[in-house]
Each structure stands twice: as C-alpha cells, then as structure tokens.
Tab-separated table of C-alpha atoms in Angstrom:
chain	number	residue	atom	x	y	z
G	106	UNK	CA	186.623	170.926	65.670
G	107	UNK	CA	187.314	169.368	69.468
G	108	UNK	CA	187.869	165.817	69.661
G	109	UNK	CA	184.765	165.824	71.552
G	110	UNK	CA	182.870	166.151	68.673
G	111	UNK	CA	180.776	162.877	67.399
G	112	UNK	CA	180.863	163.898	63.747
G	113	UNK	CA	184.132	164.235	60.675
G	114	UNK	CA	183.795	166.073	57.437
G	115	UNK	CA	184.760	163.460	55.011
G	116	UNK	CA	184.711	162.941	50.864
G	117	UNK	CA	182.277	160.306	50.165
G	118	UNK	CA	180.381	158.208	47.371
G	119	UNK	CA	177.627	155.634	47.776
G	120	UNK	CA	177.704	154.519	44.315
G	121	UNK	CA	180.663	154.287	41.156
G	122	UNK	CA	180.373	156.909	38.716
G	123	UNK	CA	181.712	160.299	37.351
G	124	UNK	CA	183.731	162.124	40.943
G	125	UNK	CA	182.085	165.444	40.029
G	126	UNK	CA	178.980	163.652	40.568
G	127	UNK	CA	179.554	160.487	42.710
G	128	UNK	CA	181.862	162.394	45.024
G	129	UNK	CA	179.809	164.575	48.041
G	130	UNK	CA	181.081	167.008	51.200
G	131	UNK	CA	179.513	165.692	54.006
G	132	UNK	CA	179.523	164.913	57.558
G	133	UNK	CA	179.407	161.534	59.201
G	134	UNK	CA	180.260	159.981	62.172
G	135	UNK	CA	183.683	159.662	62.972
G	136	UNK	CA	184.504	155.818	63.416
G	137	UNK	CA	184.979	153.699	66.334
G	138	UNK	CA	187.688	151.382	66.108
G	139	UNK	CA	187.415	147.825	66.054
G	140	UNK	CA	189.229	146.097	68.647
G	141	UNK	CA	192.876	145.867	68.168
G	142	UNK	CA	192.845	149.130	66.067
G	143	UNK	CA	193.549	152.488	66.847
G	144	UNK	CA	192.232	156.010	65.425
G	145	UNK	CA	194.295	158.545	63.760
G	146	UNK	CA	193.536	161.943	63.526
G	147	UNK	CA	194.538	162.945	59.790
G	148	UNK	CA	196.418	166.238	59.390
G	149	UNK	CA	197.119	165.673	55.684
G	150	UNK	CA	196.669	162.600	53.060
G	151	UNK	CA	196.856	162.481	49.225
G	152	UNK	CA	195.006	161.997	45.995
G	153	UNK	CA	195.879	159.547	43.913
G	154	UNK	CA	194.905	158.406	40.320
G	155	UNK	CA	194.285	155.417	41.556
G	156	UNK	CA	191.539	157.240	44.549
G	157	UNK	CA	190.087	158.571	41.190
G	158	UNK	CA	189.818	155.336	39.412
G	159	UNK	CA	187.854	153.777	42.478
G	160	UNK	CA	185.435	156.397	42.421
G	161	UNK	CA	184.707	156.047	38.702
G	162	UNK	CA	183.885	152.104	39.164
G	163	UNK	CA	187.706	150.437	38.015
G	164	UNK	CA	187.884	148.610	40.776
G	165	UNK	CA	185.459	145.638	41.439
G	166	UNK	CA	186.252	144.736	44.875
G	167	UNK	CA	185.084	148.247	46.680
G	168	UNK	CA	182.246	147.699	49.417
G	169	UNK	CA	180.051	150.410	50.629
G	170	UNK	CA	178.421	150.515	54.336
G	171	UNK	CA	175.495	152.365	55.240
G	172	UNK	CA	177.642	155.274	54.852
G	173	UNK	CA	178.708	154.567	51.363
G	174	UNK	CA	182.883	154.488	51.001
G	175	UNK	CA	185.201	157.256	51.688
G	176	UNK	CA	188.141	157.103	49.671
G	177	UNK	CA	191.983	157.373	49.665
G	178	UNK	CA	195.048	155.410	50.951
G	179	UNK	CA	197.677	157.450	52.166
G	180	UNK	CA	197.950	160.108	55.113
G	181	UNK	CA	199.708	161.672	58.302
G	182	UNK	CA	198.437	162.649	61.686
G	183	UNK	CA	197.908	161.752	65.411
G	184	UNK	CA	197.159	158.863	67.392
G	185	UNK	CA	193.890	159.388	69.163
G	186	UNK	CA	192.871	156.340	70.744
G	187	UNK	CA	195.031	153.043	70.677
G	188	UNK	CA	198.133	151.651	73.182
G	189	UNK	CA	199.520	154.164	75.645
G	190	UNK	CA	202.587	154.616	74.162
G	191	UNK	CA	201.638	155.883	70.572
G	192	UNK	CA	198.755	158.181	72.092
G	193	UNK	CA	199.525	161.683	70.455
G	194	UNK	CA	202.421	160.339	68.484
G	195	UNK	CA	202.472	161.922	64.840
G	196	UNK	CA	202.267	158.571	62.480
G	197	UNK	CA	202.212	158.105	58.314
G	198	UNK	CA	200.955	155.431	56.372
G	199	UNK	CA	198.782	153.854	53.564
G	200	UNK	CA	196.655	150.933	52.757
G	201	UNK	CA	195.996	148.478	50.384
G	202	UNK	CA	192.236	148.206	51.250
G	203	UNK	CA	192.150	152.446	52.372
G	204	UNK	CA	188.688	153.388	50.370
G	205	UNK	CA	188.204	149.994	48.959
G	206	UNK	CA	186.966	147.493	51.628
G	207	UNK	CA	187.262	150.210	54.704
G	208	UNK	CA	186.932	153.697	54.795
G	209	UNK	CA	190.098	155.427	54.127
G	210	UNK	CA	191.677	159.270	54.725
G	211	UNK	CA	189.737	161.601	52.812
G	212	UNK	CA	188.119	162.373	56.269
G	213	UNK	CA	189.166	163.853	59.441
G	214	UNK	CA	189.846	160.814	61.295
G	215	UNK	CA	191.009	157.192	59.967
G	216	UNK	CA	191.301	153.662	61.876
G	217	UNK	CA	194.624	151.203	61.418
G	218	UNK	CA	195.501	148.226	62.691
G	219	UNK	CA	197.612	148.452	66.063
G	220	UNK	CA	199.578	146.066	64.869
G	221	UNK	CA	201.053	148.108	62.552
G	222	UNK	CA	202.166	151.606	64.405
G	223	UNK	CA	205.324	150.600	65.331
G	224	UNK	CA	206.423	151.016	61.825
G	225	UNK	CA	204.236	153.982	61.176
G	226	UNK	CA	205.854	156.555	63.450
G	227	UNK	CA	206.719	159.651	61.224
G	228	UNK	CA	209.927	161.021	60.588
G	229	UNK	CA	210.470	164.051	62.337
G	230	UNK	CA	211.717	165.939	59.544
G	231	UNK	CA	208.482	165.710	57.301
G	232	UNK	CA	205.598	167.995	57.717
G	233	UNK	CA	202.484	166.265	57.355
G	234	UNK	CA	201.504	166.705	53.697
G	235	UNK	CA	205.161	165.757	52.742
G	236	UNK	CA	204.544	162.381	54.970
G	237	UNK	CA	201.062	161.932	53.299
G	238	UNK	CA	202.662	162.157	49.946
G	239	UNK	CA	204.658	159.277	50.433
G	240	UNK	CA	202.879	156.555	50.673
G	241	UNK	CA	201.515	155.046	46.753
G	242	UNK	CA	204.207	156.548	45.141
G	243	UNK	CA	206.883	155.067	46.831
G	244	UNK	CA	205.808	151.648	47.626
G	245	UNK	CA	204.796	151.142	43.654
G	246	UNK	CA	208.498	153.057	42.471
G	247	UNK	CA	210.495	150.961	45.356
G	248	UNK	CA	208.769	147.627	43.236
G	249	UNK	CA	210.405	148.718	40.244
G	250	UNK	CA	213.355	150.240	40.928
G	251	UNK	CA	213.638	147.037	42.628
G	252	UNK	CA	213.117	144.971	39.613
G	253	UNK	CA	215.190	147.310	37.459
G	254	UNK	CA	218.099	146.837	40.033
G	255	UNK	CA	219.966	149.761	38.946
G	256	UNK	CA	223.932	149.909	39.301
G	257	UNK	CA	226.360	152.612	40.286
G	258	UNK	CA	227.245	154.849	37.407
G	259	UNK	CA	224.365	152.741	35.223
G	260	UNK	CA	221.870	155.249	33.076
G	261	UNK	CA	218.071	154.337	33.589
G	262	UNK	CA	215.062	155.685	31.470
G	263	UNK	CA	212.667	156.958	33.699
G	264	UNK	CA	209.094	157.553	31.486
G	265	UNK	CA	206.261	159.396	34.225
G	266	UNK	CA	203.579	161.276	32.964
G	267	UNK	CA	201.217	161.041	35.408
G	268	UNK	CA	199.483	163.761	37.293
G	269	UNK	CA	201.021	165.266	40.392
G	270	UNK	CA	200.167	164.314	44.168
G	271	UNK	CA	197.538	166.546	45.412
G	272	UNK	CA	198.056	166.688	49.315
G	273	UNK	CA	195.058	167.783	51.417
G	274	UNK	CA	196.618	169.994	54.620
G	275	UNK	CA	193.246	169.176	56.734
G	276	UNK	CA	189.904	167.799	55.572
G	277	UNK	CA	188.387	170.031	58.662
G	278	UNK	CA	188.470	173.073	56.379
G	279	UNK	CA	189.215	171.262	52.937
G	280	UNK	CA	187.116	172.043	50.041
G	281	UNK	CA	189.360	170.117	46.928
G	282	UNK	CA	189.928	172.373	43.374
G	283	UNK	CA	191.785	169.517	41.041
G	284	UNK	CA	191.671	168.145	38.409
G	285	UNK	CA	191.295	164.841	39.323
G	286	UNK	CA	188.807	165.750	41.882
G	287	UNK	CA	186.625	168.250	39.703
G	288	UNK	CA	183.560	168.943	42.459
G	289	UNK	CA	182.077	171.859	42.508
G	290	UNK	CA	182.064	173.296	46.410
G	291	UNK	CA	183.545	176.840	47.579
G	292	UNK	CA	187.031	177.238	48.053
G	293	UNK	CA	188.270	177.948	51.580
G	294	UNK	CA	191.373	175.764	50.838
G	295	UNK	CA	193.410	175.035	48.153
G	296	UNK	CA	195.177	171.537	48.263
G	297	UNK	CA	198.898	172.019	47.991
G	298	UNK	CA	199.963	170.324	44.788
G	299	UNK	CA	203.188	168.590	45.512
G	300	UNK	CA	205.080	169.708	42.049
G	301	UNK	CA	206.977	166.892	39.524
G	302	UNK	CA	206.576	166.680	35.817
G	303	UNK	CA	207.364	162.431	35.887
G	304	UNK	CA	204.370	162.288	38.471
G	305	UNK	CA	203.986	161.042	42.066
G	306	UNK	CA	205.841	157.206	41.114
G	307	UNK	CA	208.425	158.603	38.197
G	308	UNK	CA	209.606	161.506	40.792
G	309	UNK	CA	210.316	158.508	43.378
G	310	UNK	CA	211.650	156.343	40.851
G	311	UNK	CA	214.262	159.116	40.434
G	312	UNK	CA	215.348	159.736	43.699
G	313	UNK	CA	215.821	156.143	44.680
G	314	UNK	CA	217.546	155.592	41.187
G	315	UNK	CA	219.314	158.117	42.734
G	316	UNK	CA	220.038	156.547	45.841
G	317	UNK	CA	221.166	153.345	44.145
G	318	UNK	CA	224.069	155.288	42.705
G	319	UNK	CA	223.099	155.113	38.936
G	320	UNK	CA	221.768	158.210	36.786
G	321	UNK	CA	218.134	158.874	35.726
G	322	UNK	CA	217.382	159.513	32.602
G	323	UNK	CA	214.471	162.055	32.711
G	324	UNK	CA	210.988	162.521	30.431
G	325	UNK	CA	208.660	164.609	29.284
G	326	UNK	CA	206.519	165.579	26.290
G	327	UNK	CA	208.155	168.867	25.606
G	328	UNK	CA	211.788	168.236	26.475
G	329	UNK	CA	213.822	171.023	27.711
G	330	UNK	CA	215.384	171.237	31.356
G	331	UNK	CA	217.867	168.152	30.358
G	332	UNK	CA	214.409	166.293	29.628
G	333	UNK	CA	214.264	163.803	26.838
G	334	UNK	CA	211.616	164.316	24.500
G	335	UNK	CA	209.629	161.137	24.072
G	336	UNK	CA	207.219	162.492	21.373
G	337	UNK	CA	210.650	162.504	18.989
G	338	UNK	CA	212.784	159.640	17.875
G	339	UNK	CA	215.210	158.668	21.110
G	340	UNK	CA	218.211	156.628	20.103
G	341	UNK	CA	219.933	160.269	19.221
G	342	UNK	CA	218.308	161.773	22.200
G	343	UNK	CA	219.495	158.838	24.874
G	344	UNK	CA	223.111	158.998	22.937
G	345	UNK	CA	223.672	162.697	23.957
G	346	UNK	CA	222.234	162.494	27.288
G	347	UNK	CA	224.064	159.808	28.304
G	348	UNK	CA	227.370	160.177	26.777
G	349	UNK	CA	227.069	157.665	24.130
G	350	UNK	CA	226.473	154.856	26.965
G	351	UNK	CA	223.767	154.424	26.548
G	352	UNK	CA	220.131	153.204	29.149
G	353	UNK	CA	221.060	149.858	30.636
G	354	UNK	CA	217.195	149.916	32.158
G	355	UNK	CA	213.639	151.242	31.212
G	356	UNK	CA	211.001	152.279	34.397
G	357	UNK	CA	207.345	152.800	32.612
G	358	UNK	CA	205.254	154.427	34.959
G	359	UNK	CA	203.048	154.771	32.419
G	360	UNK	CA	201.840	151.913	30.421
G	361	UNK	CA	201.195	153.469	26.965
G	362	UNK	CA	202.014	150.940	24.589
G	363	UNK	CA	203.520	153.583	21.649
G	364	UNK	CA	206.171	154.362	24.349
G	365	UNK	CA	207.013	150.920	25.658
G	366	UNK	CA	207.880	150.159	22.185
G	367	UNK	CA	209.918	152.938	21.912
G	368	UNK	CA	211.785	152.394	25.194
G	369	UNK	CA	212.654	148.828	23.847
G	370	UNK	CA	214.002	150.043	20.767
G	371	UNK	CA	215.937	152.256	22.954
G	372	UNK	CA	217.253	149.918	25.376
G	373	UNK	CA	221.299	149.224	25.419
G	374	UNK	CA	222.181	145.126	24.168
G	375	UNK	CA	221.197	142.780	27.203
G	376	UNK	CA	219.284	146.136	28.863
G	377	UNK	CA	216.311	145.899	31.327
C-alpha cells in the first residue's frame, strides 16, 4: 500500500458483543489528524485482554463514529505527517482512550497528540513488535512493582496467568488467528505471539523486580521450571524456593480471589 492511498485495512466493531461476531476486516479511510496531532504509520501493535474486553461491552465509556470504533492501545511505527523534525522517525506508544473514545492501532495508520512525540521516539534496539508489546504491560506492572517497592536481595511472589501478548507485524497483510481474537478470515499472517507463562504484566513485573535488585518468585498452574505450583498448598513450596526466607511481597496480576487468599496466608510477618 503507497501512502498515497486514501483508504487503511483496519479491525473494527460498530456495536459490543461476542469479537468473533462484533469484530470485521475492513477498509476505511485512513484519518486526518486533528490539529496539533500527527499520524503514525503502524508497523506493529498488540492485543490485549483488555482490547478484548472492550469489544465484548466491559467498558461503558467506548464511543463509536460513523465508522464504528477500531480497537487497541499500544503500537510502533513512523511519523507520517506532524512537526518536521519527527517526520519518518520510528515512534512507540499507547493510550488510555486508544479504541475507547478514538480510534486506536488495530489499523494501518493511528493519530497522537504532538505533544507527546518527544517521549515516544523508539529505542533503537527494539524491532517494532517488541516496541508494540510494551506498552499495557509495562505501565500496569511499573504501578505495582511500584507499590510493592521491592528491595535488594528481597523475594517477591509474582502470580500471572494471563494470556500472552499477541503482536500484529502489519495490519496491511494481517489476518489475526488467536484466541482472544477468534474471527474467522484466511490466514496470510500469523501474529507473532510474544511467549511468557505469567502473561504480558507478570513477565514485566519480573524483569523490573528484577531490576530493583530483589528475586521473583515465579507461578504457574503446573509447576516445574523452578515454578511454584499455586494449585498446591504454598507455605512448603515458598520455604524451598526461597531458602526458608521467605516472600516479603505479593504482585496479583490476576485477581482470583482463591489465590489472593492464598498469597496472604503466604506472605512473610509485616509482608506486602
């Protein structure tokens, strides 16, 4: 497609309801931005359960247009129109209102304040789909890491079972096969799932644990891989893995309440 063109392929629903039906392929117009906003042409951006959730009606605040809404919050690409200086400049973000209350990057093209691409210029040592896989995870597991405030040397309980990123390479030729995107259109390329068995947030959570110095404490429903099995009892489970010291802090990513009870029961004297 030339930048020439006047129409995008983009994902698309007019009304909430189940994605394999709510959800269409289809081509619309790409957008003209609204003075004081640029347009980015999207290489890659990612699926999130939350993208999912939209679609299905959870959240009460989505608007449609003419067009209907295209979903999702966080991508990568170019600058195509905007301030001299950023034109052609590769750029990664998300958005709180992305698919909600304006269109967001489930298309070929996506509009952004100007404001804010003087933080958005990409690191040149992420492709695109790692850049659009960024975005939700790491803002939500930054909030709670930074709650948890881990220490050096401290052990923190990471539970994550959420599904895995799915990152779209380029909407252009993009026809989705996921599970949280179930629509039935011919495959002429397969989303690159971005792999972690604690989920787009719990795999952040652990590398900026990480970061902080202290030691996560990993999940998973199966245990194995130096895992903790969460469908067992865990007090002998966090005793071994830790070395008899024990988790100082619990990060739920998940919000079941049969496992928040068993993380408090878990939790070290004066824990997190």
């Amino acid at each position: 497609m030339t930048e020439a063109a006047k129409t995008q392929t983009v994902l698309r629903f007019s009304k909430a309801g189940p994605v394999a039906s709510a959800l269409s392929l289809t081509a619309l117009p790409i957008p003209k931005p609204a003075p004081g906003h640029a347009l980015i042409r999207v290489h890659a951006s990612a699926i999130n359960p939350s993208d999912q959730k939209n679609i299905e009606g959870a959240f009460p605040q989505t608007t449609f247009s003419e067009y209907g809404r295209i979903p999702g919050r966080d991508f990568a690409g170019t600058v195509v129109t905007g301030p001299e200086q950023y034109i052609g400049k590769s750029v990664w973000g998300t958005g709180g209102q992305n698919g909600f209350e304006q269109d967001g990057s489930h298309a070929e093209y996506v509009t952004v304040d100007e404001n804010y691409l003087s933080v958005m210029e990409m690191p040149s040592n992420l492709s695109f789909p790692q850049a659009a896989a960024c975005g939700v995870g790491f803002l939500t597991a930054s909030m709670m890491v930074g709650k948890a405030a881990p220490k050096e040397g401290e052990h923190v309980l990471i539970l994550g079972m959420s599904p895995g990123l799915i990152v779209v390479p380029s909407l252009s030729v993009l026809f989705i096969a996921s599970s949280l995107y179930p629509i039935s259109v011919p495959l002429r390329r397969i989303a690159e799932v971005i792999p972690g068995s604690s989920g787009a947030v719990g795999t952040a959570c652990k590398q900026l644990v990480k970061l902080a110095g202290a030691v996560p404490v990993e999940t998973s429903r199966k245990g194995g891989n130096g895992s903790i099995n969460i469908t067992e009892e865990l007090p002998s489970q966090i005793k071994s893995a830790t070395g008899g010291k024990g988790i100082v802090a619990v990060i739920d990513t998940v919000g079941e309440t049969t496992l928040f009870k068993k993380s408090l029961e878990a939790l070290s004297p004066e824990g997190r």
